[in-house]
Short mmCIF file of C-alpha atoms in Angstrom, two decimals:
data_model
loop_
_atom_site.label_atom_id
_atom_site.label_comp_id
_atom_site.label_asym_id
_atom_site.label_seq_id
_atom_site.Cartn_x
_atom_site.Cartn_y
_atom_site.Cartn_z
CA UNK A 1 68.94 52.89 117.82
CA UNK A 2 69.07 55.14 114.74
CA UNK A 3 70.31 54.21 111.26
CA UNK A 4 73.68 55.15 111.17
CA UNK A 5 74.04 54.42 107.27
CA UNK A 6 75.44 56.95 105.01
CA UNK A 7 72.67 58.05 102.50
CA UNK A 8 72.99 56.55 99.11
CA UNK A 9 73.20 59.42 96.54
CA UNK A 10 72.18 59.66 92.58
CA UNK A 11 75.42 61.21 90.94
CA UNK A 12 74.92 62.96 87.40
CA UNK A 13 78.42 63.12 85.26
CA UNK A 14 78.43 65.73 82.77
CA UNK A 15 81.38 65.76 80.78
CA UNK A 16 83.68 68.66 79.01
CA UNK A 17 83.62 69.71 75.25
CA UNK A 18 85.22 66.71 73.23
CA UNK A 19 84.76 64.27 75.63
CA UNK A 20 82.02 61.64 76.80
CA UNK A 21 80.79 59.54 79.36
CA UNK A 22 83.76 56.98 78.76
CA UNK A 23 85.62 59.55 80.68
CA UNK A 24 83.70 58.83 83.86
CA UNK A 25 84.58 55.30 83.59
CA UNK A 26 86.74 55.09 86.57
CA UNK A 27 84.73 56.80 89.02
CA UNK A 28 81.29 55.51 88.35
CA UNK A 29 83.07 51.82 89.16
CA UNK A 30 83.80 53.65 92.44
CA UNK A 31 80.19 55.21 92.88
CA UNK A 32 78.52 52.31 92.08
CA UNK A 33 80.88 50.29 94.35
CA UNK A 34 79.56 52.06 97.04
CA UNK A 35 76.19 51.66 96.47
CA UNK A 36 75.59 54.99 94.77
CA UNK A 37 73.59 55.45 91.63
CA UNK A 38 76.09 56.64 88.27
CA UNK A 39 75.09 58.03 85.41
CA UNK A 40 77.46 59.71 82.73
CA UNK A 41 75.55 61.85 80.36
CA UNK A 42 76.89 61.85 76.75
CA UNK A 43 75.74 65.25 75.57
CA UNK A 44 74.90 65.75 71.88
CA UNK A 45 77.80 64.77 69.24
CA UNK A 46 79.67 63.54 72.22
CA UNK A 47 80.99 60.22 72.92
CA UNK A 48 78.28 58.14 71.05
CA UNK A 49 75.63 59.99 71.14
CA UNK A 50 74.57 60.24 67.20
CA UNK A 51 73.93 63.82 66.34
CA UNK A 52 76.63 65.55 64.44
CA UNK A 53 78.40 68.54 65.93
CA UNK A 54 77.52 70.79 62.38
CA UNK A 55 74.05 69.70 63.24
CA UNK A 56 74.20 71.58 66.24
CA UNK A 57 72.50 75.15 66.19
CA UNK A 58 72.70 76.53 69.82
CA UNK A 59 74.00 75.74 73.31
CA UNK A 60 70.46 74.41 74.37
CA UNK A 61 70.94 71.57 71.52
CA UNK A 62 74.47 70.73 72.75
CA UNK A 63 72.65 70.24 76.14
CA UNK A 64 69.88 69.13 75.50
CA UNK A 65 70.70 64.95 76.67
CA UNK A 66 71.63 66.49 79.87
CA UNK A 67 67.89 68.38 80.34
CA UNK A 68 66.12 65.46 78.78
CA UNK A 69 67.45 63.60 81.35
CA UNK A 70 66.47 65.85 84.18
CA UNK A 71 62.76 65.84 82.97
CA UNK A 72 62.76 62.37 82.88
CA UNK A 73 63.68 61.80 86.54
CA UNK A 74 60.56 61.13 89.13
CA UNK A 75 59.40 64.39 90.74
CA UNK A 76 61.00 63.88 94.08
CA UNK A 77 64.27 62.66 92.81
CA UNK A 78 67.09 64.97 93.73
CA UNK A 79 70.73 64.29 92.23
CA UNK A 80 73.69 65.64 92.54
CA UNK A 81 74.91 66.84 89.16
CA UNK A 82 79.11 66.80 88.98
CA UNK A 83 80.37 69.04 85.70
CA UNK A 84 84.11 69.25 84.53
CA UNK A 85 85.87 71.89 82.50
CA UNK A 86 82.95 73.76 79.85
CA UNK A 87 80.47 70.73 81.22
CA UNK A 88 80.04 73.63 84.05
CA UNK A 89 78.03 75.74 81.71
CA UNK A 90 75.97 72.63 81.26
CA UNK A 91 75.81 72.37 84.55
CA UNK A 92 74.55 76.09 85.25
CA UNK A 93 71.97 75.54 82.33
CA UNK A 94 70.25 72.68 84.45
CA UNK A 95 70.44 74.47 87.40
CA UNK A 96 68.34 77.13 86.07
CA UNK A 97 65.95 74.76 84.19
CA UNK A 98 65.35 72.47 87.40
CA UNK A 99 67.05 73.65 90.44
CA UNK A 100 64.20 71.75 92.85
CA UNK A 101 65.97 68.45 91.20
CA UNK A 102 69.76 69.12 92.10
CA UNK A 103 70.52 68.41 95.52
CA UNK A 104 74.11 69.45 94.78
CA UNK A 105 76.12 71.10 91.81
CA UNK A 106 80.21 70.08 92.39
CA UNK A 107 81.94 72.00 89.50
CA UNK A 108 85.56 69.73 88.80
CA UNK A 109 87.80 72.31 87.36
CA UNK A 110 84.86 73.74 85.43
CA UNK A 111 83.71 76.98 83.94
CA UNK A 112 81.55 78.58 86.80
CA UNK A 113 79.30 81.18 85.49
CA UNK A 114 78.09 84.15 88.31
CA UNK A 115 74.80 85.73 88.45
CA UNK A 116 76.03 89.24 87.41
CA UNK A 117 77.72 88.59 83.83
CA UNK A 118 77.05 86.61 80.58
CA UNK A 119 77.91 82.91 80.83
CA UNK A 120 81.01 83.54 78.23
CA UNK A 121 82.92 85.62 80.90
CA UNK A 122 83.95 82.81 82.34
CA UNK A 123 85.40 81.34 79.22
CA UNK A 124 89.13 82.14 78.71
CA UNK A 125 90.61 82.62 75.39
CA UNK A 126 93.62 79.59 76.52
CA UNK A 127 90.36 76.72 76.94
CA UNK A 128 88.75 78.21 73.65
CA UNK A 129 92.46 77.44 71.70
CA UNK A 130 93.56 74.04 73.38
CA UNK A 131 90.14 72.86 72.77
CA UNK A 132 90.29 73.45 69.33
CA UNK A 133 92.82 70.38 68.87
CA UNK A 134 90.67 67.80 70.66
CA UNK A 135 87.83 68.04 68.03
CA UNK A 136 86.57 70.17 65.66
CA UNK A 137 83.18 72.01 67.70
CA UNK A 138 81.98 75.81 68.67
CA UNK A 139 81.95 76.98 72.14
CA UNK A 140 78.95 78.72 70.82
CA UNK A 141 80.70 82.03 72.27
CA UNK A 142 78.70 84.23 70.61
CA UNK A 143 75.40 82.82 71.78
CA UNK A 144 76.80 82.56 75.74
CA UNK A 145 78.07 86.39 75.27
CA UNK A 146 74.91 87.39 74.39
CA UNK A 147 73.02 85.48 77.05
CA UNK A 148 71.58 87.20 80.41
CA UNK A 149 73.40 86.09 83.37
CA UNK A 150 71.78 82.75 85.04
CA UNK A 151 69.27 83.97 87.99
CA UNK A 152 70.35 84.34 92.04
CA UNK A 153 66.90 83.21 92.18
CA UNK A 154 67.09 79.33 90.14
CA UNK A 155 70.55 79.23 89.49
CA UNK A 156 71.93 81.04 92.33
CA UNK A 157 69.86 78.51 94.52
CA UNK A 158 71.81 75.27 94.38
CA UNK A 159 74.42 74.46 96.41
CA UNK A 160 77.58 74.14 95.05
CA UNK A 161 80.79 72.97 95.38
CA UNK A 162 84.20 73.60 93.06
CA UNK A 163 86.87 71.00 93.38
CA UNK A 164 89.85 72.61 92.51
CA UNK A 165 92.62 70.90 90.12
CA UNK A 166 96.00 72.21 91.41
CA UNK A 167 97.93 70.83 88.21
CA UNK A 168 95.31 71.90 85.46
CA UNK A 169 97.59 73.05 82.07
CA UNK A 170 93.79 74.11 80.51
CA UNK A 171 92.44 75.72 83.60
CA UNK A 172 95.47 76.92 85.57
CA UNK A 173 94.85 76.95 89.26
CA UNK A 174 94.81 80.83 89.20
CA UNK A 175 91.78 80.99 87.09
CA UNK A 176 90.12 78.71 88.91
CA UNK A 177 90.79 80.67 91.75
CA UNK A 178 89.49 83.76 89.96
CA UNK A 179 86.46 82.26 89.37
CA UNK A 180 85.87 81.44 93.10
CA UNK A 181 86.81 85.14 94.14
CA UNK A 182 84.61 85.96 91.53
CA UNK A 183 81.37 83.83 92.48
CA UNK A 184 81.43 82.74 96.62
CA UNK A 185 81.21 78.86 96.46
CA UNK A 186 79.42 76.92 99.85
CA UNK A 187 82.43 74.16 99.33
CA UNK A 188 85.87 74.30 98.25
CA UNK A 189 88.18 71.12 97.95
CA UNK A 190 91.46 70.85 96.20
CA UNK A 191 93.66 67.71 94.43
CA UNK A 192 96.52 69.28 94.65
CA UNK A 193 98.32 66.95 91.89
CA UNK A 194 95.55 66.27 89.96
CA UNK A 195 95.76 67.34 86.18
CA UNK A 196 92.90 68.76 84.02
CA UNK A 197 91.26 65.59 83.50
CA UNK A 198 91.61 64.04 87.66
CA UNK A 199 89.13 61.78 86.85
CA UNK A 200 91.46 59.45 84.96
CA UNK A 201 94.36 60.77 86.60
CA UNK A 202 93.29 60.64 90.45
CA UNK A 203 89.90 58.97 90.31
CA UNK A 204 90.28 57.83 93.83
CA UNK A 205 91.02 61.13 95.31
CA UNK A 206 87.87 62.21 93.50
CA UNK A 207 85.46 59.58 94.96
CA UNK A 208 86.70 60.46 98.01
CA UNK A 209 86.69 64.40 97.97
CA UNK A 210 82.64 63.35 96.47
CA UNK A 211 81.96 61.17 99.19
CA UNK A 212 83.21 64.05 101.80
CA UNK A 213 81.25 66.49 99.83
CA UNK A 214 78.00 64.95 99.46
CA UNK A 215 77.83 63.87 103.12
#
């Protein structure tokens, strides 16, 4: 008789701009209590991680715990990487460094980047100013506007998934909506009630929406 057991995944949190890992605490109690590996990435001058933001010079720096990370990882290990709000660009970045190592990119009310524009399309002008009160950072626009679009060919590669937030105040639903007509997505779940940060504010509904994706 076969194994019926579900698989037991490696999830990779990547937070938004002025947030941390803490903010994953709820969910990777959930992950973990079903047997799933966690692990919440504090990218640089975020949550603890030491580095000052002024000491931050490009959008590869700012990332840079998140790659690290992904070269660490054993050559066969395949996670699934879950981004919210501007932790999507982060998210696209890895993709195109190491797309063989992502099983699965889920994109939580996050900035999805296409293959046809510069990653600061996706970036409206309402994230850039509400942002601006959490803590004092740069969205490094100028650097993403000047970027060539991520690659169909690394990028474009991973599956992905967008779990839409149908109460986001920072990412209204109809932008996130834009950004799905704009770039096709394999995957497309919705929290209807949850706000912009569901992972505090419906974590259970999350876990579950994860557990539906990822299997």
């Amino acid at each position: 008789m076969g194994d019926s057991k579900q698989p037991n995944h490696h999830f990779v949190l990547v937070h938004g701009l002025g947030h941390g890992a803490w903010c994953w605490y709820k969910l990777t109690t959930l992950l973990r209590s079903a047997g799933h590996r966690a692990t919440a990435i504090d990218l640089s001058a975020s949550g603890i991680h030491p580095t000052i933001f002024r000491d931050i010079h490009n959008f590869d720096e700012y990332a840079k715990p998140l790659i690290d990370f992904l070269v660490s990882l054993p050559h066969d290990d395949r996670v699934i990487l879950v981004g919210h709000s501007f932790g999507g660009l982060s998210l696209a970045l890895a993709m195109e460094r190491f797309p063989n190592k992502i099983s699965l990119a889920v994109f939580l009310t996050a900035f999805m980047p296409d293959t046809a524009s510069p990653p600061a399309h996706v970036i409206n002008e309402d994230y850039t100013l509400a942002t601006t009160l959490v803590r004092v950072g740069s969205f490094f626009q100028e650097e993403l506007t000047n970027l060539p679009a991520f690659s169909m060919g690394r990028y474009g590669s991973v599956d992905r998934a967008f779990v839409i937030c149908g109460e986001d105040k920072i990412i209204p639903r109809d932008y996130q909506i834009w950004m799905l007509e704009n770039y096709a997505v394999e995957v497309v779940k919705e929290i209807e009630e949850a706000d912009h940060m569901a992972m505090l504010s419906k974590p259970k509904e999350l876990f579950e929406l994860l557990m539906e994706i990822a299997h």
